C-alpha positions as semicolon CSV with decimal commas, in nm:
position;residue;x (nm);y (nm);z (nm)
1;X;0,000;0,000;0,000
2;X;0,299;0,252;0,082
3;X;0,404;0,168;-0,277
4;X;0,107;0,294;-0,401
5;X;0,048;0,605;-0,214
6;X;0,390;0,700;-0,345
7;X;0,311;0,574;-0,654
8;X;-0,037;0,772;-0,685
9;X;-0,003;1,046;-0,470
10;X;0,107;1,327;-0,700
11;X;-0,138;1,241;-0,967
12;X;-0,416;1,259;-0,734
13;X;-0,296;1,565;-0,579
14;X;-0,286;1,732;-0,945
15;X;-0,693;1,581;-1,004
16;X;-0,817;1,732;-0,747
17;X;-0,585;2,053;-0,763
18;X;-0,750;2,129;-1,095
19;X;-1,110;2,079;-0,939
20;X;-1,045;2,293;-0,578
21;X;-0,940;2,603;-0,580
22;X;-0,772;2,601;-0,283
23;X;-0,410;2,454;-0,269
24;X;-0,456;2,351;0,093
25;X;-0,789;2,213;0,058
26;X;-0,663;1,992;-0,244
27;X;-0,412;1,832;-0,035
28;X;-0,625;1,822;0,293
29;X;-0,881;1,597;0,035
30;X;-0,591;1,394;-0,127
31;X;-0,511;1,306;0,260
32;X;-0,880;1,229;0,304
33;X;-0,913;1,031;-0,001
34;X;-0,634;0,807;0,082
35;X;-0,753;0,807;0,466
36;X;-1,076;0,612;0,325
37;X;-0,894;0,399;0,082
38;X;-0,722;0,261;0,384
39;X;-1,020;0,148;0,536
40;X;-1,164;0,020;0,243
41;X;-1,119;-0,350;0,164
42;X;-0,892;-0,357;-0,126
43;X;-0,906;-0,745;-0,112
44;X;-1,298;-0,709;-0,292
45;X;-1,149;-0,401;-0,508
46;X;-1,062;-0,519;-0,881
47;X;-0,956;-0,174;-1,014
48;X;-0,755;0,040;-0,681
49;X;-0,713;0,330;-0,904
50;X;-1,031;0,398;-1,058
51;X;-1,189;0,337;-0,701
52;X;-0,893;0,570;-0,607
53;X;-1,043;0,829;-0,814
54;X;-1,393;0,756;-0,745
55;X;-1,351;0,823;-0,364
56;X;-1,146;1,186;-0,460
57;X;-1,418;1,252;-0,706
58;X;-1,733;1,201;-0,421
59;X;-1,486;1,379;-0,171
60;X;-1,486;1,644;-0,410
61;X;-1,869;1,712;-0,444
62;X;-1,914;1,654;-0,086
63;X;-1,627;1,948;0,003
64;X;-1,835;2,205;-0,259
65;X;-2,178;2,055;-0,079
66;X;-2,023;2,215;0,264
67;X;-1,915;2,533;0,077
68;X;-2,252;2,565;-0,012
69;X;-2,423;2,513;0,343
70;X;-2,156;2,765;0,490
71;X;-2,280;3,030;0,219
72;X;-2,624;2,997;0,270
73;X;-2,587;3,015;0,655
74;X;-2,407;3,389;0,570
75;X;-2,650;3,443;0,356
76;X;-2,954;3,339;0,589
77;X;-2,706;3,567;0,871
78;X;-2,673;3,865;0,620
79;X;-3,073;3,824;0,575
80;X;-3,150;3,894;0,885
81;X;-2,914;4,149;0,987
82;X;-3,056;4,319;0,694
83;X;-3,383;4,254;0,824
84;X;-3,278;4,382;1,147
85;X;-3,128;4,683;1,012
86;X;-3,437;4,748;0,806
87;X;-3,671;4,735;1,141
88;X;-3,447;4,973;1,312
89;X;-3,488;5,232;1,031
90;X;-3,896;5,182;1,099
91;X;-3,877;5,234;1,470
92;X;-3,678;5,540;1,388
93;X;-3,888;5,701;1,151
94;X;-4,161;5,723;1,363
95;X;-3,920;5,961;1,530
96;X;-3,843;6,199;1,240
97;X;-4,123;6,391;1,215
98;X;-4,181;6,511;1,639
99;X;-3,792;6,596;1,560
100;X;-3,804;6,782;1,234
101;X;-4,095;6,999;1,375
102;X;-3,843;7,089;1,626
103;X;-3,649;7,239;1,404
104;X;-3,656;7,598;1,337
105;X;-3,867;7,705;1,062
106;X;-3,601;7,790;0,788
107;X;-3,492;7,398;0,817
108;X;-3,843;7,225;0,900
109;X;-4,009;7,328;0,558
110;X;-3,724;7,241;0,337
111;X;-3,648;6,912;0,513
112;X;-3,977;6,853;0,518
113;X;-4,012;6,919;0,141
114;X;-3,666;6,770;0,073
115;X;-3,616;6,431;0,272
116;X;-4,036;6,364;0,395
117;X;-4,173;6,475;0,036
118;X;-3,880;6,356;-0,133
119;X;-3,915;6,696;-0,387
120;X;-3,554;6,680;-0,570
121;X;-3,379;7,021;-0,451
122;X;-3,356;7,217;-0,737
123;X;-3,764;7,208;-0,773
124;X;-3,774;7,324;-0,369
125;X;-3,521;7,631;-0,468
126;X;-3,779;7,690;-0,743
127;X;-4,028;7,712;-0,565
128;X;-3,959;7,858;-0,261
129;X;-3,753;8,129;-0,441
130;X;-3,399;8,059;-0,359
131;X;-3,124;8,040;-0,494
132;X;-2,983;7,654;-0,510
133;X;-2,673;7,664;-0,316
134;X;-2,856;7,804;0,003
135;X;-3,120;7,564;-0,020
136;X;-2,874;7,318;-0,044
137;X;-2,731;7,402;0,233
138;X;-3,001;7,448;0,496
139;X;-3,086;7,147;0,389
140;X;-2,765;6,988;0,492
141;X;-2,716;7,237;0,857
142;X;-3,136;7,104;0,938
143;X;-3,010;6,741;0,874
144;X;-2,687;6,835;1,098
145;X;-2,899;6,930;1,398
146;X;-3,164;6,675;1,334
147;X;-2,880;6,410;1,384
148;X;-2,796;6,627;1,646
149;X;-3,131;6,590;1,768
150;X;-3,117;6,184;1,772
151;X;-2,801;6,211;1,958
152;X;-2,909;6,340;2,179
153;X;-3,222;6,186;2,249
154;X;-3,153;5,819;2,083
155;X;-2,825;5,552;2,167
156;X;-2,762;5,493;1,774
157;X;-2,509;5,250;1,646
158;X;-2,399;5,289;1,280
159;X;-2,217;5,046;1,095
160;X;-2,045;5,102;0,723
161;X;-2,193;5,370;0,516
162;X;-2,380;5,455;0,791
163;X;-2,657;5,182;0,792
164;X;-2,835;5,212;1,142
165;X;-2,705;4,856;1,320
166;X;-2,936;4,938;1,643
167;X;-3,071;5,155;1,854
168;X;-3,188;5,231;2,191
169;X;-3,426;5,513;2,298
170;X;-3,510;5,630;2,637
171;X;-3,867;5,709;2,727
172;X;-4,084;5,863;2,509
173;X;-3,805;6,071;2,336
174;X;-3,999;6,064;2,056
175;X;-4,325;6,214;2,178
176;X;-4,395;6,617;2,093
């Protein structure tokens, strides 16, 4: 058998190198495959090296089946921590409004027209007006204070980009 393993060993390795990406997980399944060829019966075998092969090629699908389960248990993970995130933002919101009608009056209408109406900022300076720039801008100082605002009031925990990971609010910080 030691004969053989020398024999076969770097032929299998190459196989199942050109099948797994992974350089270490190719030889960890060469190992494997020979593991269960030892405790097969060779006695009842005809052909050792096509059952050789047979055992790396059923290791092989049964490594990419685990891959699989591992992604889909990120992706279930990543699901709900979306989800998660996602129900954070709708607790919030219920918030925005009793905050952006604390907001002085040259922020509360265009925030309210801007981010609650969603009416692009160019139409708002339009209307209202203005000229673009300071529109823009208010816009951007009334957000300021309204996150301001949440600080104050709200524990918030970001994460990249600035997706809302949790939150925490003491009592009725929300109300008017």
């Amino acid at each position: 058998m030691i004969s053989d393993i020398d024999k076969y060993y770097n032929p299998l390795l190459g196989y199942i190198k050109k099948r797994v990406y992974l350089a270490e997980d190719a030889e960890d399944l060469t190992q494997e495959v020979f593991l269960k060829l030892s405790k097969s019966d060779l006695n009842t075998i005809e052909n050792v090296k096509a059952w050789m092969y047979q055992i790396a090629k059923n290791s092989i699908i049964d490594y990419y089946r685990s891959k699989k389960r591992k992604l889909e248990g990120l992706e279930n993970n990543f699901i709900n921590e979306t989800r998660d995130e996602a129900n954070a933002i709708e607790e919030l919101s219920y918030c925005i409004v009793p905050f952006v009608e604390r907001l002085p009056e040259e922020y509360r209408t265009l925030l309210k027209m801007s981010d609650l109406e969603n009416i692009p900022q160019k139409a708002i300076a339009e209307k209202m007006n203005m000229n673009y720039v300071t529109v823009r801008s208010k816009i951007q100082r009334g957000r300021k204070k309204l996150k301001e605002m949440f600080a104050e009031c709200c524990q918030i925990t970001s994460g990249g980009r600035g997706s809302v990971i949790c939150h925490q609010k003491p009592s009725n910080c929300c109300d008017n």
